[in-house]
């Protein structure tokens, strides 16, 4: 315990304590709500929704800036929090057989306040989101639930869509080129999973017009960019960005914060220059001819490197002879050579370079690096070079999520980045207590002198646990490391399964 905590108490404990009276109020309503019929629950929720939207309509011209609008909505929704949470809890019980625990109610309150709820794995984040989503859907402006992959977006929309539908709310999901709506009267006979059988195809605009929309950060971001390129209003699909609940918020808002979303178009035809530059940069010497900055993912030619390239190309002045554009291509060839590694950043599949998502390890089919970088990698690997692209629109996740009136998040590990969340997004982190006492033991980090020692220790640890019949899940940062570890396990005679993007 820090000196500050000794003097003023644990601020997180105070925050949890502050939520307890509201949880008690919700619990007090449970018995009354249980006596209502299915029809009465839907009618009561819709009655509250109609009341809130009418009040917001009256105030819409009085609130111009984002912060004022956020405050007005919080004030209008505040009197209905306990009842809507109680209605949602009962809806979940009757549709999917799950009742929100008290700590889940707390999590929902934290999300509604536009904060981050740190919840341990297995504490039911998916169910917690329904509380804040149904409450903020009262405004009638749309709620976006942001997931880390398409599978979860589809699963959660189909699964939790039953809860929302019970309250009279519409639920959709956006997956690549598809947009789906939860429809209780529709059943897709080709789908075996009961959770997703009631999703039917709709237009993208219809998906965004739904009360609650599930999707990945990529899909929401790219649709925003496409809307900004639209020629007229009819071509746009998104409504103004209102409220987002971000799952695995540390991964999306911190780890991927500066990742740019880029929409590009074909530029000039591919030429032999990519192959030529790729061949020449292999003759340059690190530190002497170029400097690598792993932190900002950049490579820079030194003065000596420029002179070396001029000699290799047989020109006196590389800038005069080749121009800025071609110097840029030389730097991209160097970047492809020095920074981008096969089976870590990309794989070669069917003669094409396919990008590997550094955060999920999944293949990003159809995605290409821009500004000639993808062509430089193609030249490096000796595969067919495709047309270069030029950037038409771009935005980072950090800037995109700042556009929402209100954002909230859930994760199992946020408190370590609490300062960053507050500084960049003005988001506070609240650590939720567990529903049951924790029996898992979380150990401290172990630091090794080098990678070889680390991997040998991992193999030894797996061997010991394997002998006791204890299953082990091992995560690696790249396909390359994945395969190295798999090889070491094979040599040690340990049976295992390998899962990676290849």
GROMACS .gro file of C-alpha atoms in nm:
model
  502
    1UNK     CA    1   0.000   0.000   0.000
    2UNK     CA    2   0.133   0.344  -0.096
    3UNK     CA    3   0.161   0.638   0.146
    4UNK     CA    4  -0.121   0.813  -0.046
    5UNK     CA    5  -0.350   0.512   0.005
    6UNK     CA    6  -0.261   0.496   0.376
    7UNK     CA    7  -0.355   0.862   0.418
    8UNK     CA    8  -0.660   0.885   0.191
    9UNK     CA    9  -0.767   0.522   0.139
   10UNK     CA   10  -0.772   0.308  -0.175
   11UNK     CA   11  -0.945   0.518  -0.448
   12UNK     CA   12  -1.062   0.205  -0.632
   13UNK     CA   13  -1.222   0.063  -0.317
   14UNK     CA   14  -1.401   0.397  -0.271
   15UNK     CA   15  -1.525   0.383  -0.630
   16UNK     CA   16  -1.664   0.030  -0.581
   17UNK     CA   17  -1.824   0.141  -0.251
   18UNK     CA   18  -1.990   0.433  -0.433
   19UNK     CA   19  -2.165   0.190  -0.669
   20UNK     CA   20  -2.313  -0.030  -0.396
   21UNK     CA   21  -2.627   0.181  -0.321
   22UNK     CA   22  -2.727   0.174  -0.690
   23UNK     CA   23  -2.675  -0.205  -0.700
   24UNK     CA   24  -2.897  -0.235  -0.391
   25UNK     CA   25  -3.162  -0.024  -0.566
   26UNK     CA   26  -3.153  -0.254  -0.871
   27UNK     CA   27  -3.182  -0.562  -0.649
   28UNK     CA   28  -3.475  -0.405  -0.464
   29UNK     CA   29  -3.665  -0.377  -0.795
   30UNK     CA   30  -3.602  -0.740  -0.894
   31UNK     CA   31  -3.904  -0.890  -0.717
   32UNK     CA   32  -4.143  -0.637  -0.876
   33UNK     CA   33  -3.994  -0.685  -1.224
   34UNK     CA   34  -4.018  -1.065  -1.192
   35UNK     CA   35  -4.396  -1.035  -1.160
   36UNK     CA   36  -4.429  -0.857  -1.496
   37UNK     CA   37  -4.526  -1.051  -1.808
   38UNK     CA   38  -4.296  -1.063  -2.113
   39UNK     CA   39  -4.519  -0.808  -2.286
   40UNK     CA   40  -4.519  -0.574  -1.984
   41UNK     CA   41  -4.138  -0.577  -1.964
   42UNK     CA   42  -4.106  -0.478  -2.330
   43UNK     CA   43  -4.378  -0.212  -2.298
   44UNK     CA   44  -4.216  -0.060  -1.987
   45UNK     CA   45  -3.872  -0.042  -2.149
   46UNK     CA   46  -4.019   0.116  -2.465
   47UNK     CA   47  -4.215   0.364  -2.254
   48UNK     CA   48  -3.891   0.480  -2.086
   49UNK     CA   49  -3.715   0.495  -2.425
   50UNK     CA   50  -3.991   0.708  -2.574
   51UNK     CA   51  -3.974   0.945  -2.276
   52UNK     CA   52  -3.594   0.988  -2.301
   53UNK     CA   53  -3.589   1.042  -2.679
   54UNK     CA   54  -3.864   1.306  -2.652
   55UNK     CA   55  -3.667   1.494  -2.386
   56UNK     CA   56  -3.349   1.474  -2.598
   57UNK     CA   57  -3.540   1.606  -2.899
   58UNK     CA   58  -3.641   1.912  -2.696
   59UNK     CA   59  -3.280   1.980  -2.593
   60UNK     CA   60  -3.107   1.901  -2.924
   61UNK     CA   61  -3.064   2.266  -3.026
   62UNK     CA   62  -2.935   2.370  -2.682
   63UNK     CA   63  -2.634   2.138  -2.685
   64UNK     CA   64  -2.365   2.191  -2.945
   65UNK     CA   65  -2.038   2.062  -2.800
   66UNK     CA   66  -1.969   1.696  -2.722
   67UNK     CA   67  -1.921   1.738  -2.347
   68UNK     CA   68  -2.251   1.926  -2.303
   69UNK     CA   69  -2.441   1.663  -2.501
   70UNK     CA   70  -2.284   1.387  -2.294
   71UNK     CA   71  -2.387   1.560  -1.970
   72UNK     CA   72  -2.745   1.617  -2.090
   73UNK     CA   73  -2.782   1.249  -2.181
   74UNK     CA   74  -2.637   1.133  -1.848
   75UNK     CA   75  -2.880   1.360  -1.662
   76UNK     CA   76  -3.182   1.242  -1.862
   77UNK     CA   77  -3.095   0.873  -1.830
   78UNK     CA   78  -2.995   0.889  -1.459
   79UNK     CA   79  -3.350   0.848  -1.313
   80UNK     CA   80  -3.399   0.529  -1.518
   81UNK     CA   81  -3.071   0.344  -1.448
   82UNK     CA   82  -3.197   0.110  -1.176
   83UNK     CA   83  -3.518   0.018  -1.356
   84UNK     CA   84  -3.355  -0.041  -1.696
   85UNK     CA   85  -3.084  -0.255  -1.538
   86UNK     CA   86  -3.352  -0.456  -1.355
   87UNK     CA   87  -3.551  -0.497  -1.679
   88UNK     CA   88  -3.239  -0.605  -1.869
   89UNK     CA   89  -3.142  -0.852  -1.597
   90UNK     CA   90  -3.489  -1.011  -1.613
   91UNK     CA   91  -3.477  -1.016  -1.995
   92UNK     CA   92  -3.145  -1.204  -1.981
   93UNK     CA   93  -3.288  -1.455  -1.731
   94UNK     CA   94  -3.590  -1.528  -1.950
   95UNK     CA   95  -3.408  -1.546  -2.284
   96UNK     CA   96  -3.060  -1.691  -2.229
   97UNK     CA   97  -3.097  -1.821  -1.874
   98UNK     CA   98  -2.834  -1.591  -1.724
   99UNK     CA   99  -2.884  -1.350  -1.434
  100UNK     CA  100  -2.644  -1.060  -1.383
  101UNK     CA  101  -2.447  -1.086  -1.059
  102UNK     CA  102  -2.398  -0.779  -0.839
  103UNK     CA  103  -2.040  -0.729  -0.964
  104UNK     CA  104  -2.172  -0.742  -1.321
  105UNK     CA  105  -2.426  -0.472  -1.234
  106UNK     CA  106  -2.132  -0.265  -1.106
  107UNK     CA  107  -1.949  -0.327  -1.432
  108UNK     CA  108  -2.252  -0.205  -1.626
  109UNK     CA  109  -2.267   0.114  -1.416
  110UNK     CA  110  -1.898   0.182  -1.480
  111UNK     CA  111  -1.949   0.138  -1.857
  112UNK     CA  112  -2.248   0.371  -1.854
  113UNK     CA  113  -2.041   0.640  -1.683
  114UNK     CA  114  -1.791   0.627  -1.970
  115UNK     CA  115  -1.514   0.449  -1.781
  116UNK     CA  116  -1.316   0.127  -1.816
  117UNK     CA  117  -1.421  -0.178  -1.617
  118UNK     CA  118  -1.131  -0.412  -1.547
  119UNK     CA  119  -1.286  -0.754  -1.505
  120UNK     CA  120  -1.108  -1.085  -1.461
  121UNK     CA  121  -1.138  -1.351  -1.730
  122UNK     CA  122  -1.458  -1.552  -1.683
  123UNK     CA  123  -1.649  -1.274  -1.506
  124UNK     CA  124  -1.890  -1.239  -1.801
  125UNK     CA  125  -1.793  -0.922  -1.987
  126UNK     CA  126  -2.028  -1.012  -2.276
  127UNK     CA  127  -2.328  -1.012  -2.042
  128UNK     CA  128  -2.213  -0.694  -1.864
  129UNK     CA  129  -2.219  -0.505  -2.195
  130UNK     CA  130  -2.595  -0.568  -2.232
  131UNK     CA  131  -2.666  -0.348  -1.929
  132UNK     CA  132  -2.485  -0.039  -2.057
  133UNK     CA  133  -2.596  -0.103  -2.416
  134UNK     CA  134  -2.968  -0.126  -2.335
  135UNK     CA  135  -2.943   0.177  -2.104
  136UNK     CA  136  -2.768   0.397  -2.361
  137UNK     CA  137  -2.994   0.271  -2.640
  138UNK     CA  138  -3.265   0.480  -2.468
  139UNK     CA  139  -3.122   0.783  -2.652
  140UNK     CA  140  -3.211   0.624  -2.987
  141UNK     CA  141  -2.877   0.723  -3.141
  142UNK     CA  142  -2.714   0.382  -3.170
  143UNK     CA  143  -2.470   0.189  -2.954
  144UNK     CA  144  -2.157   0.026  -3.100
  145UNK     CA  145  -2.013  -0.278  -2.923
  146UNK     CA  146  -1.656  -0.319  -3.047
  147UNK     CA  147  -1.510  -0.672  -3.047
  148UNK     CA  148  -1.160  -0.796  -3.133
  149UNK     CA  149  -1.265  -1.029  -3.415
  150UNK     CA  150  -1.550  -1.114  -3.653
  151UNK     CA  151  -1.633  -1.440  -3.477
  152UNK     CA  152  -1.713  -1.261  -3.149
  153UNK     CA  153  -1.906  -0.985  -3.329
  154UNK     CA  154  -2.129  -1.245  -3.495
  155UNK     CA  155  -2.161  -1.469  -3.188
  156UNK     CA  156  -2.241  -1.190  -2.943
  157UNK     CA  157  -2.494  -1.021  -3.174
  158UNK     CA  158  -2.678  -1.351  -3.220
  159UNK     CA  159  -2.651  -1.449  -2.854
  160UNK     CA  160  -2.722  -1.117  -2.680
  161UNK     CA  161  -2.963  -1.016  -2.958
  162UNK     CA  162  -3.222  -1.232  -2.778
  163UNK     CA  163  -3.193  -1.011  -2.469
  164UNK     CA  164  -3.223  -0.688  -2.665
  165UNK     CA  165  -3.509  -0.824  -2.876
  166UNK     CA  166  -3.700  -0.905  -2.555
  167UNK     CA  167  -3.684  -0.533  -2.472
  168UNK     CA  168  -3.792  -0.432  -2.822
  169UNK     CA  169  -3.445  -0.329  -2.940
  170UNK     CA  170  -3.288  -0.419  -3.275
  171UNK     CA  171  -2.940  -0.577  -3.292
  172UNK     CA  172  -2.706  -0.605  -3.590
  173UNK     CA  173  -2.351  -0.707  -3.670
  174UNK     CA  174  -2.105  -0.601  -3.939
  175UNK     CA  175  -1.859  -0.859  -4.073
  176UNK     CA  176  -1.647  -0.766  -4.377
  177UNK     CA  177  -1.889  -0.744  -4.671
  178UNK     CA  178  -2.184  -0.878  -4.470
  179UNK     CA  179  -2.431  -0.703  -4.245
  180UNK     CA  180  -2.669  -0.914  -4.037
  181UNK     CA  181  -2.973  -0.839  -3.820
  182UNK     CA  182  -3.103  -1.046  -3.529
  183UNK     CA  183  -3.452  -1.162  -3.627
  184UNK     CA  184  -3.628  -1.399  -3.386
  185UNK     CA  185  -3.872  -1.503  -3.661
  186UNK     CA  186  -3.592  -1.606  -3.900
  187UNK     CA  187  -3.384  -1.925  -3.882
  188UNK     CA  188  -3.089  -2.000  -4.109
  189UNK     CA  189  -3.107  -2.378  -4.155
  190UNK     CA  190  -2.746  -2.387  -4.282
  191UNK     CA  191  -2.611  -2.253  -3.952
  192UNK     CA  192  -2.552  -2.517  -3.683
  193UNK     CA  193  -2.472  -2.278  -3.396
  194UNK     CA  194  -2.794  -2.190  -3.213
  195UNK     CA  195  -2.647  -1.857  -3.105
  196UNK     CA  196  -2.620  -1.730  -3.464
  197UNK     CA  197  -2.913  -1.904  -3.637
  198UNK     CA  198  -3.138  -1.598  -3.622
  199UNK     CA  199  -2.912  -1.357  -3.810
  200UNK     CA  200  -3.038  -1.253  -4.153
  201UNK     CA  201  -2.867  -1.044  -4.418
  202UNK     CA  202  -2.943  -0.672  -4.444
  203UNK     CA  203  -2.776  -0.363  -4.592
  204UNK     CA  204  -2.490  -0.192  -4.412
  205UNK     CA  205  -2.699   0.121  -4.358
  206UNK     CA  206  -2.975  -0.088  -4.197
  207UNK     CA  207  -2.713  -0.241  -3.968
  208UNK     CA  208  -2.608   0.103  -3.844
  209UNK     CA  209  -2.971   0.207  -3.802
  210UNK     CA  210  -3.016  -0.074  -3.547
  211UNK     CA  211  -3.025   0.017  -3.179
  212UNK     CA  212  -2.713  -0.190  -3.105
  213UNK     CA  213  -2.443  -0.281  -3.359
  214UNK     CA  214  -2.162  -0.531  -3.300
  215UNK     CA  215  -1.843  -0.522  -3.506
  216UNK     CA  216  -1.465  -0.498  -3.500
  217UNK     CA  217  -1.272  -0.174  -3.467
  218UNK     CA  218  -1.153  -0.221  -3.827
  219UNK     CA  219  -1.505  -0.244  -3.969
  220UNK     CA  220  -1.634   0.061  -3.779
  221UNK     CA  221  -1.324   0.261  -3.873
  222UNK     CA  222  -1.326   0.174  -4.243
  223UNK     CA  223  -1.698   0.252  -4.272
  224UNK     CA  224  -1.626   0.593  -4.120
  225UNK     CA  225  -1.357   0.656  -4.383
  226UNK     CA  226  -1.583   0.541  -4.667
  227UNK     CA  227  -1.858   0.773  -4.541
  228UNK     CA  228  -1.613   1.063  -4.553
  229UNK     CA  229  -1.543   0.982  -4.918
  230UNK     CA  230  -1.913   0.953  -5.010
  231UNK     CA  231  -2.039   1.183  -5.285
  232UNK     CA  232  -2.380   1.232  -5.124
  233UNK     CA  233  -2.571   1.157  -4.803
  234UNK     CA  234  -2.746   0.853  -4.955
  235UNK     CA  235  -2.411   0.675  -4.992
  236UNK     CA  236  -2.329   0.712  -4.621
  237UNK     CA  237  -2.406   0.425  -4.382
  238UNK     CA  238  -2.311   0.541  -4.031
  239UNK     CA  239  -2.507   0.772  -3.806
  240UNK     CA  240  -2.317   1.031  -3.597
  241UNK     CA  241  -2.092   0.840  -3.356
  242UNK     CA  242  -2.274   0.822  -3.023
  243UNK     CA  243  -2.161   0.556  -2.771
  244UNK     CA  244  -1.907   0.276  -2.799
  245UNK     CA  245  -1.834  -0.012  -2.562
  246UNK     CA  246  -1.489  -0.145  -2.649
  247UNK     CA  247  -1.402  -0.502  -2.552
  248UNK     CA  248  -1.031  -0.573  -2.484
  249UNK     CA  249  -0.998  -0.196  -2.464
  250UNK     CA  250  -0.625  -0.199  -2.383
  251UNK     CA  251  -0.549  -0.386  -2.705
  252UNK     CA  252  -0.757  -0.154  -2.925
  253UNK     CA  253  -0.707   0.186  -2.760
  254UNK     CA  254  -0.346   0.148  -2.643
  255UNK     CA  255  -0.163  -0.127  -2.837
  256UNK     CA  256  -0.327  -0.042  -3.170
  257UNK     CA  257  -0.388   0.327  -3.094
  258UNK     CA  258  -0.161   0.466  -3.365
  259UNK     CA  259  -0.236   0.192  -3.620
  260UNK     CA  260  -0.362   0.376  -3.929
  261UNK     CA  261  -0.670   0.262  -4.116
  262UNK     CA  262  -0.603   0.337  -4.483
  263UNK     CA  263  -0.825   0.336  -4.791
  264UNK     CA  264  -0.616   0.340  -5.105
  265UNK     CA  265  -0.652   0.320  -5.483
  266UNK     CA  266  -0.425   0.185  -5.760
  267UNK     CA  267  -0.154   0.426  -5.872
  268UNK     CA  268   0.114   0.366  -6.134
  269UNK     CA  269   0.182   0.029  -6.294
  270UNK     CA  270   0.442  -0.195  -6.130
  271UNK     CA  271   0.788  -0.172  -6.288
  272UNK     CA  272   1.130  -0.330  -6.261
  273UNK     CA  273   1.246  -0.051  -6.026
  274UNK     CA  274   1.116  -0.243  -5.722
  275UNK     CA  275   1.331  -0.547  -5.809
  276UNK     CA  276   1.631  -0.324  -5.882
  277UNK     CA  277   1.608  -0.129  -5.556
  278UNK     CA  278   1.546  -0.449  -5.358
  279UNK     CA  279   1.863  -0.601  -5.504
  280UNK     CA  280   2.073  -0.291  -5.436
  281UNK     CA  281   1.971  -0.226  -5.074
  282UNK     CA  282   2.091  -0.576  -4.984
  283UNK     CA  283   2.443  -0.441  -5.043
  284UNK     CA  284   2.406  -0.169  -4.778
  285UNK     CA  285   2.556  -0.212  -4.430
  286UNK     CA  286   2.349  -0.155  -4.112
  287UNK     CA  287   2.465   0.131  -3.884
  288UNK     CA  288   2.704   0.252  -4.154
  289UNK     CA  289   2.469   0.303  -4.451
  290UNK     CA  290   2.136   0.313  -4.270
  291UNK     CA  291   1.992   0.340  -3.920
  292UNK     CA  292   1.702   0.133  -3.789
  293UNK     CA  293   1.462   0.264  -3.523
  294UNK     CA  294   1.253  -0.034  -3.410
  295UNK     CA  295   1.048   0.180  -3.172
  296UNK     CA  296   0.898   0.405  -3.440
  297UNK     CA  297   0.936   0.140  -3.711
  298UNK     CA  298   1.155   0.351  -3.936
  299UNK     CA  299   1.472   0.316  -4.145
  300UNK     CA  300   1.685   0.614  -4.249
  301UNK     CA  301   1.968   0.635  -4.501
  302UNK     CA  302   2.283   0.798  -4.362
  303UNK     CA  303   2.493   1.040  -4.571
  304UNK     CA  304   2.733   0.752  -4.627
  305UNK     CA  305   2.440   0.533  -4.734
  306UNK     CA  306   2.324   0.791  -4.986
  307UNK     CA  307   2.676   0.809  -5.131
  308UNK     CA  308   2.688   0.428  -5.146
  309UNK     CA  309   2.354   0.415  -5.333
  310UNK     CA  310   2.477   0.683  -5.576
  311UNK     CA  311   2.782   0.468  -5.654
  312UNK     CA  312   2.566   0.157  -5.700
  313UNK     CA  313   2.329   0.344  -5.932
  314UNK     CA  314   2.611   0.524  -6.114
  315UNK     CA  315   2.479   0.876  -6.052
  316UNK     CA  316   2.631   1.187  -5.895
  317UNK     CA  317   2.321   1.308  -5.712
  318UNK     CA  318   2.049   1.058  -5.630
  319UNK     CA  319   1.789   1.330  -5.573
  320UNK     CA  320   1.851   1.502  -5.908
  321UNK     CA  321   1.885   1.182  -6.109
  322UNK     CA  322   1.599   0.987  -5.950
  323UNK     CA  323   1.379   1.247  -5.782
  324UNK     CA  324   1.214   1.240  -5.439
  325UNK     CA  325   0.959   0.974  -5.546
  326UNK     CA  326   1.222   0.716  -5.633
  327UNK     CA  327   1.429   0.796  -5.324
  328UNK     CA  328   1.111   0.716  -5.131
  329UNK     CA  329   1.096   0.377  -5.308
  330UNK     CA  330   1.459   0.310  -5.215
  331UNK     CA  331   1.374   0.379  -4.850
  332UNK     CA  332   1.071   0.148  -4.875
  333UNK     CA  333   1.295  -0.128  -5.019
  334UNK     CA  334   1.528  -0.074  -4.724
  335UNK     CA  335   1.237  -0.084  -4.481
  336UNK     CA  336   1.113  -0.411  -4.635
  337UNK     CA  337   1.461  -0.556  -4.597
  338UNK     CA  338   1.545  -0.436  -4.245
  339UNK     CA  339   1.214  -0.420  -4.060
  340UNK     CA  340   0.970  -0.667  -4.213
  341UNK     CA  341   1.025  -1.036  -4.146
  342UNK     CA  342   0.863  -1.334  -4.316
  343UNK     CA  343   0.644  -1.547  -4.085
  344UNK     CA  344   0.629  -1.261  -3.838
  345UNK     CA  345   0.487  -0.962  -4.025
  346UNK     CA  346   0.366  -1.151  -4.331
  347UNK     CA  347   0.348  -1.494  -4.493
  348UNK     CA  348   0.374  -1.606  -4.854
  349UNK     CA  349   0.053  -1.781  -4.954
  350UNK     CA  350  -0.025  -1.893  -5.310
  351UNK     CA  351   0.249  -1.666  -5.442
  352UNK     CA  352   0.117  -1.358  -5.262
  353UNK     CA  353   0.232  -1.157  -4.961
  354UNK     CA  354  -0.038  -1.178  -4.693
  355UNK     CA  355  -0.010  -0.950  -4.388
  356UNK     CA  356  -0.024  -1.107  -4.041
  357UNK     CA  357  -0.211  -0.903  -3.780
  358UNK     CA  358   0.053  -0.834  -3.514
  359UNK     CA  359  -0.208  -0.827  -3.237
  360UNK     CA  360  -0.419  -1.133  -3.322
  361UNK     CA  361  -0.180  -1.344  -3.534
  362UNK     CA  362  -0.453  -1.380  -3.798
  363UNK     CA  363  -0.402  -1.342  -4.173
  364UNK     CA  364  -0.538  -1.015  -4.312
  365UNK     CA  365  -0.654  -1.137  -4.653
  366UNK     CA  366  -0.692  -0.861  -4.911
  367UNK     CA  367  -0.509  -0.599  -4.702
  368UNK     CA  368  -0.197  -0.439  -4.849
  369UNK     CA  369   0.065  -0.198  -4.719
  370UNK     CA  370   0.049   0.139  -4.893
  371UNK     CA  371   0.297   0.387  -5.041
  372UNK     CA  372   0.494   0.117  -5.227
  373UNK     CA  373   0.586  -0.085  -4.917
  374UNK     CA  374   0.388  -0.392  -5.020
  375UNK     CA  375   0.557  -0.387  -5.363
  376UNK     CA  376   0.896  -0.359  -5.192
  377UNK     CA  377   0.820  -0.671  -4.986
  378UNK     CA  378   0.699  -0.852  -5.300
  379UNK     CA  379   1.028  -0.765  -5.473
  380UNK     CA  380   1.227  -0.878  -5.169
  381UNK     CA  381   1.055  -1.219  -5.172
  382UNK     CA  382   1.067  -1.251  -5.553
  383UNK     CA  383   0.691  -1.287  -5.603
  384UNK     CA  384   0.480  -1.109  -5.865
  385UNK     CA  385   0.456  -0.735  -5.800
  386UNK     CA  386   0.108  -0.586  -5.810
  387UNK     CA  387   0.001  -0.227  -5.868
  388UNK     CA  388   0.109   0.035  -5.620
  389UNK     CA  389  -0.157   0.223  -5.426
  390UNK     CA  390  -0.206   0.582  -5.315
  391UNK     CA  391  -0.379   0.682  -4.991
  392UNK     CA  392  -0.726   0.833  -5.034
  393UNK     CA  393  -0.833   0.843  -4.669
  394UNK     CA  394  -0.674   0.751  -4.337
  395UNK     CA  395  -0.737   0.773  -3.963
  396UNK     CA  396  -0.579   0.615  -3.654
  397UNK     CA  397  -0.788   0.422  -3.400
  398UNK     CA  398  -0.692   0.682  -3.141
  399UNK     CA  399  -0.846   0.964  -3.344
  400UNK     CA  400  -1.145   0.758  -3.455
  401UNK     CA  401  -1.261   0.664  -3.106
  402UNK     CA  402  -1.220   1.022  -2.986
  403UNK     CA  403  -1.506   1.112  -3.223
  404UNK     CA  404  -1.768   0.933  -3.010
  405UNK     CA  405  -1.978   1.134  -2.766
  406UNK     CA  406  -1.896   0.870  -2.505
  407UNK     CA  407  -1.674   0.561  -2.498
  408UNK     CA  408  -1.629   0.291  -2.237
  409UNK     CA  409  -1.429  -0.027  -2.224
  410UNK     CA  410  -1.379  -0.370  -2.071
  411UNK     CA  411  -1.065  -0.577  -2.028
  412UNK     CA  412  -0.889  -0.811  -1.791
  413UNK     CA  413  -0.581  -0.587  -1.775
  414UNK     CA  414  -0.632  -0.210  -1.778
  415UNK     CA  415  -0.497  -0.079  -1.449
  416UNK     CA  416  -0.137  -0.102  -1.576
  417UNK     CA  417  -0.225   0.147  -1.851
  418UNK     CA  418  -0.456   0.360  -1.634
  419UNK     CA  419  -0.242   0.673  -1.668
  420UNK     CA  420  -0.230   0.641  -2.046
  421UNK     CA  421  -0.608   0.589  -2.071
  422UNK     CA  422  -0.670   0.903  -1.869
  423UNK     CA  423  -0.412   1.113  -2.054
  424UNK     CA  424  -0.520   1.020  -2.408
  425UNK     CA  425  -0.893   0.948  -2.376
  426UNK     CA  426  -0.986   1.097  -2.035
  427UNK     CA  427  -1.098   0.747  -1.933
  428UNK     CA  428  -1.074   0.631  -1.573
  429UNK     CA  429  -1.020   0.265  -1.482
  430UNK     CA  430  -1.223   0.088  -1.213
  431UNK     CA  431  -1.111  -0.260  -1.103
  432UNK     CA  432  -1.416  -0.479  -1.044
  433UNK     CA  433  -1.417  -0.732  -0.758
  434UNK     CA  434  -1.468  -1.095  -0.863
  435UNK     CA  435  -1.802  -1.268  -0.807
  436UNK     CA  436  -1.627  -1.555  -0.627
  437UNK     CA  437  -1.290  -1.557  -0.445
  438UNK     CA  438  -0.993  -1.596  -0.680
  439UNK     CA  439  -0.828  -1.938  -0.659
  440UNK     CA  440  -0.588  -1.880  -0.949
  441UNK     CA  441  -0.240  -1.770  -0.846
  442UNK     CA  442  -0.088  -1.493  -1.061
  443UNK     CA  443   0.291  -1.512  -1.056
  444UNK     CA  444   0.540  -1.235  -1.125
  445UNK     CA  445   0.736  -1.199  -1.449
  446UNK     CA  446   1.056  -1.400  -1.494
  447UNK     CA  447   1.341  -1.226  -1.679
  448UNK     CA  448   1.603  -1.422  -1.876
  449UNK     CA  449   1.944  -1.324  -2.008
  450UNK     CA  450   1.856  -1.423  -2.366
  451UNK     CA  451   1.582  -1.579  -2.575
  452UNK     CA  452   1.741  -1.924  -2.584
  453UNK     CA  453   1.740  -1.945  -2.204
  454UNK     CA  454   1.379  -1.830  -2.196
  455UNK     CA  455   1.261  -2.093  -2.444
  456UNK     CA  456   1.451  -2.372  -2.267
  457UNK     CA  457   1.284  -2.272  -1.938
  458UNK     CA  458   0.942  -2.273  -2.109
  459UNK     CA  459   1.002  -2.622  -2.249
  460UNK     CA  460   1.116  -2.748  -1.907
  461UNK     CA  461   0.808  -2.600  -1.740
  462UNK     CA  462   0.579  -2.759  -2.000
  463UNK     CA  463   0.756  -3.093  -1.953
  464UNK     CA  464   0.694  -3.087  -1.576
  465UNK     CA  465   0.327  -2.994  -1.614
  466UNK     CA  466   0.283  -3.245  -1.896
  467UNK     CA  467   0.403  -3.523  -1.664
  468UNK     CA  468   0.126  -3.428  -1.419
  469UNK     CA  469  -0.137  -3.431  -1.694
  470UNK     CA  470  -0.183  -3.055  -1.675
  471UNK     CA  471  -0.278  -2.888  -2.007
  472UNK     CA  472  -0.069  -2.585  -2.109
  473UNK     CA  473  -0.155  -2.303  -2.349
  474UNK     CA  474   0.149  -2.114  -2.483
  475UNK     CA  475   0.117  -1.781  -2.665
  476UNK     CA  476   0.394  -1.645  -2.889
  477UNK     CA  477   0.442  -1.306  -3.053
  478UNK     CA  478   0.494  -1.438  -3.406
  479UNK     CA  479   0.467  -1.739  -3.634
  480UNK     CA  480   0.846  -1.759  -3.635
  481UNK     CA  481   0.866  -1.791  -3.253
  482UNK     CA  482   0.570  -2.028  -3.265
  483UNK     CA  483   0.761  -2.263  -3.493
  484UNK     CA  484   1.087  -2.236  -3.295
  485UNK     CA  485   0.907  -2.336  -2.975
  486UNK     CA  486   0.722  -2.617  -3.156
  487UNK     CA  487   1.056  -2.752  -3.278
  488UNK     CA  488   1.200  -2.746  -2.924
  489UNK     CA  489   0.894  -2.929  -2.790
  490UNK     CA  490   0.929  -3.188  -3.066
  491UNK     CA  491   1.294  -3.246  -2.975
  492UNK     CA  492   1.195  -3.286  -2.610
  493UNK     CA  493   0.941  -3.551  -2.712
  494UNK     CA  494   0.642  -3.348  -2.591
  495UNK     CA  495   0.321  -3.400  -2.788
  496UNK     CA  496   0.160  -3.071  -2.885
  497UNK     CA  497  -0.065  -2.894  -3.134
  498UNK     CA  498   0.046  -2.587  -3.330
  499UNK     CA  499  -0.196  -2.307  -3.417
  500UNK     CA  500  -0.085  -2.006  -3.620
  501UNK     CA  501  -0.180  -1.802  -3.927
  502UNK     CA  502  -0.007  -2.049  -4.160
   0.00000   0.00000   0.00000
